[in-house]
């Protein structure tokens, strides 16, 4: 093991994991909150761990919990997951030049582990000036660290949720509202983004009683269209 | 774990992996049109806002609660302000939750 870590591959692997440390700390509370919220939302212990193990996409896991708690069906949850995770296609496209030469046994797992955090970390490393032929080991190190971290904190949350009585009456669901607010607000710097948020909010409120959570889909579409329209108009005004 | 849960997890896994793997698999044979790239940037804001705003304004899922007694509203405003001012996600979550719990407690003792 020590000899492996001293080899060029091992060094890249280790550095990838170490450089992901701030991201690991940032993801930890979300893993715990996801785990604790699983039971009150109606997701079993195994289900919560399974979701972290097989889906491995934080924001869509949270949204799935919210949707499950409100009684949404399979199609709505899967469709929402698709919409929420579409941004990963951009990451995938951006990293492609760096992984294109690797075989499928590298590309398959690296794709499975591709998250916002690992993308941010490895993009930097891939773009570095040195010509190391082992940068994909760095990518692997970041991926494994994020994955292990997410599983560990989900487990901690699940255990906490099952051992503390009455957790569902504490209002922990508010953590989700606080998280989403904290993510969205700093993005509202330009007028098209503000317009997209307002349109999405209004449509979501107006269409909240539609079946199958269709209101959410309509709101997403409305937000994107208004954002594009305002961006277009701002471009013409220049 | 129920069959329903397995189906949900399998479905979520399938779409998530498909999105992440699509470009790695296709290689450079395909490129997003610029319009799609621009549209994708609005997806997170639109989806997250559409989920959060009804949660906050109708905490029980049925009735509007647009008054100062609504701890969800106060907590979300606190999160939003902290996020806007300091751009620190964890501080926004922690601060919002502190306001939420404090407000709920205050409302419970005083009404």
CSV table of C-alpha atoms in Angstrom, one decimal:
chain,number,residue,atom,x,y,z
A,1,UNK,CA,0.0,0.0,0.0
A,2,UNK,CA,2.7,2.5,1.0
A,3,UNK,CA,4.7,1.6,-2.1
A,4,UNK,CA,1.6,2.1,-4.2
A,5,UNK,CA,0.9,5.5,-2.8
A,6,UNK,CA,4.5,6.4,-3.5
A,7,UNK,CA,4.2,5.4,-7.1
A,8,UNK,CA,3.1,8.1,-9.6
A,9,UNK,CA,-0.4,6.6,-9.9
A,10,UNK,CA,-0.8,6.3,-6.1
A,11,UNK,CA,0.4,9.9,-5.7
A,12,UNK,CA,-2.2,11.2,-8.1
A,13,UNK,CA,-4.9,9.1,-6.4
A,14,UNK,CA,-4.0,10.4,-3.0
A,15,UNK,CA,-3.7,14.0,-4.1
A,16,UNK,CA,-7.1,13.8,-5.8
A,17,UNK,CA,-8.6,12.6,-2.5
A,18,UNK,CA,-6.8,15.3,-0.4
A,19,UNK,CA,-7.7,18.1,-2.8
A,20,UNK,CA,-11.4,17.1,-2.4
A,21,UNK,CA,-11.3,17.6,1.4
A,22,UNK,CA,-13.2,20.9,1.5
A,23,UNK,CA,-15.8,19.3,-0.7
A,24,UNK,CA,-16.0,16.3,1.7
A,25,UNK,CA,-16.6,18.7,4.6
A,26,UNK,CA,-19.3,20.6,2.7
A,27,UNK,CA,-21.1,17.4,1.7
A,28,UNK,CA,-21.1,15.8,5.2
A,29,UNK,CA,-24.0,17.8,6.7
A,30,UNK,CA,-26.1,17.1,3.6
A,31,UNK,CA,-25.4,13.4,4.0
A,32,UNK,CA,-26.5,13.5,7.6
A,33,UNK,CA,-29.6,15.5,6.9
A,34,UNK,CA,-30.6,13.2,4.0
A,35,UNK,CA,-30.2,10.2,6.3
A,36,UNK,CA,-32.2,11.7,9.1
A,37,UNK,CA,-35.0,12.9,6.8
A,38,UNK,CA,-35.4,9.5,5.1
A,39,UNK,CA,-37.6,7.9,7.7
A,40,UNK,CA,-40.0,10.8,8.1
A,41,UNK,CA,-40.3,11.0,4.3
A,42,UNK,CA,-41.3,7.4,4.2
A,43,UNK,CA,-38.0,5.9,2.9
A,44,UNK,CA,-36.7,2.9,4.7
A,45,UNK,CA,-33.2,2.6,6.1
A,46,UNK,CA,-32.1,0.3,3.3
A,47,UNK,CA,-33.8,2.6,0.8
A,48,UNK,CA,-31.8,5.6,2.0
A,49,UNK,CA,-28.5,3.7,1.9
A,50,UNK,CA,-29.4,2.2,-1.5
A,51,UNK,CA,-30.2,5.6,-2.9
A,52,UNK,CA,-26.8,7.0,-1.8
A,53,UNK,CA,-25.1,3.8,-3.0
A,54,UNK,CA,-26.7,3.6,-6.4
A,55,UNK,CA,-27.9,7.1,-7.4
A,56,UNK,CA,-25.2,9.1,-5.7
A,57,UNK,CA,-26.6,12.6,-6.5
A,58,UNK,CA,-27.3,14.7,-3.5
A,59,UNK,CA,-29.8,17.3,-4.7
A,60,UNK,CA,-31.9,14.9,-6.6
A,61,UNK,CA,-31.9,12.5,-3.5
A,62,UNK,CA,-33.3,15.4,-1.4
A,63,UNK,CA,-35.9,16.2,-4.0
A,64,UNK,CA,-36.9,12.6,-4.2
A,65,UNK,CA,-37.5,12.6,-0.4
A,66,UNK,CA,-39.7,15.7,-0.7
A,67,UNK,CA,-41.6,14.1,-3.6
A,68,UNK,CA,-42.0,10.8,-1.8
A,69,UNK,CA,-43.3,12.6,1.3
A,70,UNK,CA,-46.0,14.3,-0.8
A,71,UNK,CA,-47.0,11.1,-2.3
A,72,UNK,CA,-45.6,11.6,-5.8
A,73,UNK,CA,-45.3,8.5,-8.0
A,74,UNK,CA,-42.4,6.8,-9.7
A,75,UNK,CA,-42.7,8.6,-13.0
A,76,UNK,CA,-42.6,12.1,-11.4
A,77,UNK,CA,-39.6,11.3,-9.2
A,78,UNK,CA,-37.6,9.8,-12.1
A,79,UNK,CA,-38.5,12.7,-14.4
A,80,UNK,CA,-37.6,15.3,-11.8
A,81,UNK,CA,-34.3,13.5,-11.2
A,82,UNK,CA,-33.6,13.7,-14.9
A,83,UNK,CA,-34.3,17.5,-15.0
A,84,UNK,CA,-32.3,18.2,-11.8
A,85,UNK,CA,-29.3,16.2,-12.9
A,86,UNK,CA,-29.2,17.4,-16.5
A,87,UNK,CA,-26.4,19.8,-15.6
A,88,UNK,CA,-24.2,16.7,-15.2
A,89,UNK,CA,-24.3,16.4,-19.0
A,90,UNK,CA,-22.4,19.6,-19.2
A,91,UNK,CA,-19.7,18.3,-16.9
A,92,UNK,CA,-19.6,15.1,-18.9
A,93,UNK,CA,-19.1,17.0,-22.1
A,94,UNK,CA,-16.5,19.3,-20.6
A,95,UNK,CA,-14.4,16.4,-19.2
A,96,UNK,CA,-14.7,14.3,-22.3
A,97,UNK,CA,-11.5,15.5,-24.0
A,98,UNK,CA,-9.5,14.3,-20.9
A,99,UNK,CA,-11.1,10.8,-20.6
A,100,UNK,CA,-11.8,10.1,-24.3
A,101,UNK,CA,-8.6,8.1,-24.6
A,102,UNK,CA,-9.3,5.9,-21.6
A,103,UNK,CA,-11.0,2.5,-21.9
A,104,UNK,CA,-14.5,1.8,-20.9
A,105,UNK,CA,-13.4,0.3,-17.6
A,106,UNK,CA,-12.3,3.8,-16.6
A,107,UNK,CA,-15.0,5.8,-18.3
A,108,UNK,CA,-17.9,3.8,-16.9
A,109,UNK,CA,-17.0,4.2,-13.2
A,110,UNK,CA,-15.7,7.7,-13.6
A,111,UNK,CA,-19.1,8.7,-15.2
A,112,UNK,CA,-21.0,7.0,-12.4
A,113,UNK,CA,-19.1,9.0,-9.8
A,114,UNK,CA,-19.3,12.4,-11.6
A,115,UNK,CA,-20.7,15.0,-9.2
A,116,UNK,CA,-20.5,18.8,-9.0
A,117,UNK,CA,-17.7,18.6,-6.5
A,118,UNK,CA,-15.5,16.1,-8.3
A,119,UNK,CA,-16.0,18.0,-11.5
A,120,UNK,CA,-14.9,21.2,-9.9
A,121,UNK,CA,-11.8,19.6,-8.4
A,122,UNK,CA,-10.6,17.5,-11.4
A,123,UNK,CA,-11.3,20.1,-14.1
A,124,UNK,CA,-8.6,22.1,-12.4
A,125,UNK,CA,-6.1,19.2,-12.3
A,126,UNK,CA,-6.8,18.1,-15.9
A,127,UNK,CA,-6.2,21.7,-17.0
A,128,UNK,CA,-2.8,22.0,-15.1
A,129,UNK,CA,0.3,22.6,-17.3
A,130,UNK,CA,2.2,19.4,-16.4
A,131,UNK,CA,1.9,16.5,-18.8
A,132,UNK,CA,1.3,13.7,-16.2
A,133,UNK,CA,-0.1,10.7,-17.9
A,134,UNK,CA,-1.9,9.7,-14.7
A,135,UNK,CA,-4.3,12.5,-14.2
A,136,UNK,CA,-7.2,10.1,-14.3
A,137,UNK,CA,-5.9,8.5,-11.1
A,138,UNK,CA,-6.4,11.9,-9.5
A,139,UNK,CA,-9.9,11.9,-10.9
A,140,UNK,CA,-10.4,8.4,-9.4
A,141,UNK,CA,-9.1,9.6,-6.0
A,142,UNK,CA,-11.5,12.5,-5.9
A,143,UNK,CA,-14.4,10.2,-6.9
A,144,UNK,CA,-13.7,7.5,-4.3
A,145,UNK,CA,-13.3,10.1,-1.5
A,146,UNK,CA,-16.6,11.8,-2.4
A,147,UNK,CA,-18.4,8.4,-2.7
A,148,UNK,CA,-17.1,7.0,0.6
A,149,UNK,CA,-17.8,10.3,2.3
A,150,UNK,CA,-21.4,10.4,1.1
A,151,UNK,CA,-22.1,6.8,2.1
A,152,UNK,CA,-20.6,7.3,5.5
A,153,UNK,CA,-22.6,10.4,6.3
A,154,UNK,CA,-25.8,9.0,4.9
A,155,UNK,CA,-25.3,6.0,7.3
A,156,UNK,CA,-24.6,8.3,10.2
A,157,UNK,CA,-27.8,10.2,9.4
A,158,UNK,CA,-29.9,7.1,9.1
A,159,UNK,CA,-28.7,5.8,12.4
A,160,UNK,CA,-29.3,9.1,14.1
A,161,UNK,CA,-32.8,9.2,12.6
A,162,UNK,CA,-33.6,5.8,13.9
A,163,UNK,CA,-32.2,6.2,17.4
A,164,UNK,CA,-33.7,9.6,18.2
A,165,UNK,CA,-37.5,9.6,18.9
A,166,UNK,CA,-39.9,12.1,17.4
A,167,UNK,CA,-37.3,13.5,15.0
A,168,UNK,CA,-40.0,13.9,12.3
A,169,UNK,CA,-41.8,16.4,14.5
A,170,UNK,CA,-38.8,18.6,15.0
A,171,UNK,CA,-39.2,20.3,11.6
A,172,UNK,CA,-36.0,19.1,10.1
A,173,UNK,CA,-37.6,19.3,6.7
A,174,UNK,CA,-37.0,22.9,7.0
A,175,UNK,CA,-33.3,22.1,6.4
A,176,UNK,CA,-34.2,21.3,2.9
A,177,UNK,CA,-35.9,24.7,2.4
A,178,UNK,CA,-32.9,26.4,3.9
A,179,UNK,CA,-30.5,24.5,1.7
A,180,UNK,CA,-32.3,25.2,-1.5
A,181,UNK,CA,-32.7,28.9,-0.5
A,182,UNK,CA,-29.0,29.1,0.2
A,183,UNK,CA,-28.2,27.6,-3.2
A,184,UNK,CA,-30.6,29.7,-5.2
A,185,UNK,CA,-30.2,33.2,-3.7
A,186,UNK,CA,-26.5,33.7,-4.7
A,187,UNK,CA,-27.4,32.8,-8.3
A,188,UNK,CA,-29.9,35.6,-8.5
A,189,UNK,CA,-27.3,38.2,-9.6
A,190,UNK,CA,-28.6,38.9,-13.1
A,191,UNK,CA,-32.1,39.9,-14.2
A,192,UNK,CA,-32.8,36.7,-16.4
A,193,UNK,CA,-32.0,34.5,-13.4
A,194,UNK,CA,-34.3,36.6,-11.1
A,195,UNK,CA,-37.0,36.4,-13.8
A,196,UNK,CA,-36.6,32.6,-14.1
A,197,UNK,CA,-37.0,32.2,-10.3
A,198,UNK,CA,-40.0,34.4,-10.2
A,199,UNK,CA,-41.7,32.7,-13.1
A,200,UNK,CA,-40.9,29.3,-11.6
A,201,UNK,CA,-42.3,30.3,-8.2
A,202,UNK,CA,-45.5,31.7,-9.6
A,203,UNK,CA,-46.2,28.8,-11.8
A,204,UNK,CA,-45.4,26.3,-9.0
A,205,UNK,CA,-47.9,28.1,-6.7
A,206,UNK,CA,-50.6,28.4,-9.3
A,207,UNK,CA,-50.3,24.8,-10.5
A,208,UNK,CA,-49.5,23.2,-7.2
A,209,UNK,CA,-52.8,21.1,-7.2
A,210,UNK,CA,-52.1,19.5,-10.6
A,211,UNK,CA,-51.7,15.7,-10.3
A,212,UNK,CA,-48.4,13.9,-10.6
A,213,UNK,CA,-46.5,17.0,-9.5
A,214,UNK,CA,-47.0,18.3,-13.0
A,215,UNK,CA,-46.9,21.8,-11.6
A,216,UNK,CA,-43.2,21.3,-10.8
A,217,UNK,CA,-42.4,20.4,-14.4
A,218,UNK,CA,-44.5,23.3,-15.7
A,219,UNK,CA,-42.7,25.7,-13.3
A,220,UNK,CA,-39.3,24.4,-14.4
A,221,UNK,CA,-40.2,24.9,-18.1
A,222,UNK,CA,-41.6,28.4,-17.4
A,223,UNK,CA,-38.5,29.4,-15.5
A,224,UNK,CA,-36.2,28.3,-18.2
A,225,UNK,CA,-38.2,30.0,-21.0
A,226,UNK,CA,-38.5,33.3,-19.1
A,227,UNK,CA,-34.8,33.2,-18.3
A,228,UNK,CA,-33.9,32.6,-22.0
A,229,UNK,CA,-36.3,35.3,-23.1
A,230,UNK,CA,-34.9,37.9,-20.7
A,231,UNK,CA,-31.4,37.0,-21.7
A,232,UNK,CA,-32.3,37.4,-25.4
A,233,UNK,CA,-33.8,40.8,-24.7
A,234,UNK,CA,-30.9,42.0,-22.7
A,235,UNK,CA,-28.6,40.9,-25.5
A,236,UNK,CA,-30.5,42.9,-28.1
A,237,UNK,CA,-30.5,46.0,-25.9
A,238,UNK,CA,-26.7,46.1,-25.8
B,1,UNK,CA,-37.2,-2.3,1.4
B,2,UNK,CA,-40.4,-2.3,-0.7
B,3,UNK,CA,-40.6,-3.0,-4.4
B,4,UNK,CA,-41.7,0.7,-4.9
B,5,UNK,CA,-38.5,1.9,-3.3
B,6,UNK,CA,-36.4,-0.3,-5.5
B,7,UNK,CA,-38.2,0.9,-8.6
B,8,UNK,CA,-37.6,4.5,-7.6
B,9,UNK,CA,-33.9,3.9,-6.9
B,10,UNK,CA,-33.5,1.9,-10.1
B,11,UNK,CA,-35.2,4.6,-12.1
B,12,UNK,CA,-33.2,7.5,-10.5
B,13,UNK,CA,-30.0,5.5,-11.0
B,14,UNK,CA,-30.8,4.9,-14.6
B,15,UNK,CA,-31.4,8.5,-15.6
B,16,UNK,CA,-28.6,9.9,-13.5
B,17,UNK,CA,-26.1,7.4,-14.9
B,18,UNK,CA,-27.4,7.9,-18.5
B,19,UNK,CA,-26.8,11.7,-18.2
B,20,UNK,CA,-23.4,11.4,-16.7
B,21,UNK,CA,-22.2,8.7,-19.1
B,22,UNK,CA,-23.8,9.9,-22.3
B,23,UNK,CA,-20.9,12.1,-23.3
B,24,UNK,CA,-18.2,9.9,-22.1
B,25,UNK,CA,-19.7,7.1,-24.2
B,26,UNK,CA,-20.5,9.1,-27.3
B,27,UNK,CA,-17.2,10.7,-27.6
B,28,UNK,CA,-17.0,14.0,-29.5
B,29,UNK,CA,-19.5,12.9,-32.1
B,30,UNK,CA,-22.1,15.0,-30.5
B,31,UNK,CA,-22.2,18.6,-29.2
B,32,UNK,CA,-24.9,20.6,-27.3
B,33,UNK,CA,-26.4,23.3,-29.4
B,34,UNK,CA,-25.7,26.7,-27.8
B,35,UNK,CA,-29.4,27.2,-27.0
B,36,UNK,CA,-29.5,24.0,-25.0
B,37,UNK,CA,-26.4,25.0,-23.1
B,38,UNK,CA,-27.9,28.4,-22.2
B,39,UNK,CA,-31.2,26.8,-21.2
B,40,UNK,CA,-29.5,24.3,-18.9
B,41,UNK,CA,-28.1,27.1,-16.8
B,42,UNK,CA,-31.6,28.1,-15.7
B,43,UNK,CA,-32.6,24.6,-14.7
B,44,UNK,CA,-31.3,24.6,-11.1
B,45,UNK,CA,-32.7,28.0,-10.2
B,46,UNK,CA,-36.1,27.2,-11.7
B,47,UNK,CA,-36.4,23.7,-10.2
B,48,UNK,CA,-35.2,24.6,-6.7
B,49,UNK,CA,-37.3,27.7,-6.5
B,50,UNK,CA,-40.4,25.8,-7.7
B,51,UNK,CA,-39.9,23.3,-4.9
B,52,UNK,CA,-39.0,25.7,-2.1
B,53,UNK,CA,-41.5,28.6,-2.5
B,54,UNK,CA,-44.7,26.5,-2.1
B,55,UNK,CA,-43.1,24.7,0.9
B,56,UNK,CA,-42.4,28.1,2.6
B,57,UNK,CA,-45.6,29.9,1.8
B,58,UNK,CA,-48.0,26.9,2.4
B,59,UNK,CA,-46.2,25.1,5.2
B,60,UNK,CA,-49.0,22.5,5.7
B,61,UNK,CA,-49.3,22.0,1.9
B,62,UNK,CA,-52.9,23.3,1.8
B,63,UNK,CA,-53.2,26.8,3.3
B,64,UNK,CA,-51.5,30.1,2.6
B,65,UNK,CA,-49.6,31.5,5.6
B,66,UNK,CA,-48.4,34.9,4.7
B,67,UNK,CA,-47.9,36.3,8.1
B,68,UNK,CA,-45.2,36.8,10.7
B,69,UNK,CA,-46.2,33.7,12.6
B,70,UNK,CA,-44.9,31.5,9.7
B,71,UNK,CA,-41.6,30.1,10.9
B,72,UNK,CA,-40.9,28.7,7.5
B,73,UNK,CA,-41.1,32.1,5.9
B,74,UNK,CA,-38.9,33.8,8.6
B,75,UNK,CA,-36.3,31.0,8.4
B,76,UNK,CA,-36.1,31.0,4.6
B,77,UNK,CA,-35.8,34.8,4.6
B,78,UNK,CA,-32.9,34.5,7.1
B,79,UNK,CA,-31.2,31.8,4.9
B,80,UNK,CA,-31.7,34.0,1.9
B,81,UNK,CA,-30.2,37.1,3.5
B,82,UNK,CA,-27.2,35.2,4.9
B,83,UNK,CA,-26.6,33.6,1.5
B,84,UNK,CA,-26.9,36.9,-0.3
B,85,UNK,CA,-24.6,38.8,2.1
B,86,UNK,CA,-21.9,36.2,2.8
B,87,UNK,CA,-22.3,33.6,0.1
B,88,UNK,CA,-21.7,30.8,2.6
B,89,UNK,CA,-24.0,27.9,2.1
B,90,UNK,CA,-23.4,26.2,5.4
B,91,UNK,CA,-23.9,29.5,7.3
B,92,UNK,CA,-27.1,30.1,5.4
B,93,UNK,CA,-28.5,26.7,6.4
B,94,UNK,CA,-27.4,27.0,10.0
B,95,UNK,CA,-28.6,30.5,10.4
B,96,UNK,CA,-32.0,29.8,8.7
B,97,UNK,CA,-32.5,26.7,10.9
B,98,UNK,CA,-31.7,28.7,14.0
B,99,UNK,CA,-34.2,31.4,13.1
B,100,UNK,CA,-36.8,28.7,12.2
B,101,UNK,CA,-36.5,26.8,15.5
B,102,UNK,CA,-36.3,29.9,17.6
B,103,UNK,CA,-39.4,31.4,15.9
B,104,UNK,CA,-41.4,28.2,16.1
B,105,UNK,CA,-40.6,28.0,19.8
B,106,UNK,CA,-41.5,31.7,20.4
B,107,UNK,CA,-44.8,31.3,18.5
B,108,UNK,CA,-45.6,28.2,20.5
B,109,UNK,CA,-45.1,29.9,23.9
B,110,UNK,CA,-46.8,33.2,23.0
B,111,UNK,CA,-49.9,31.9,21.2
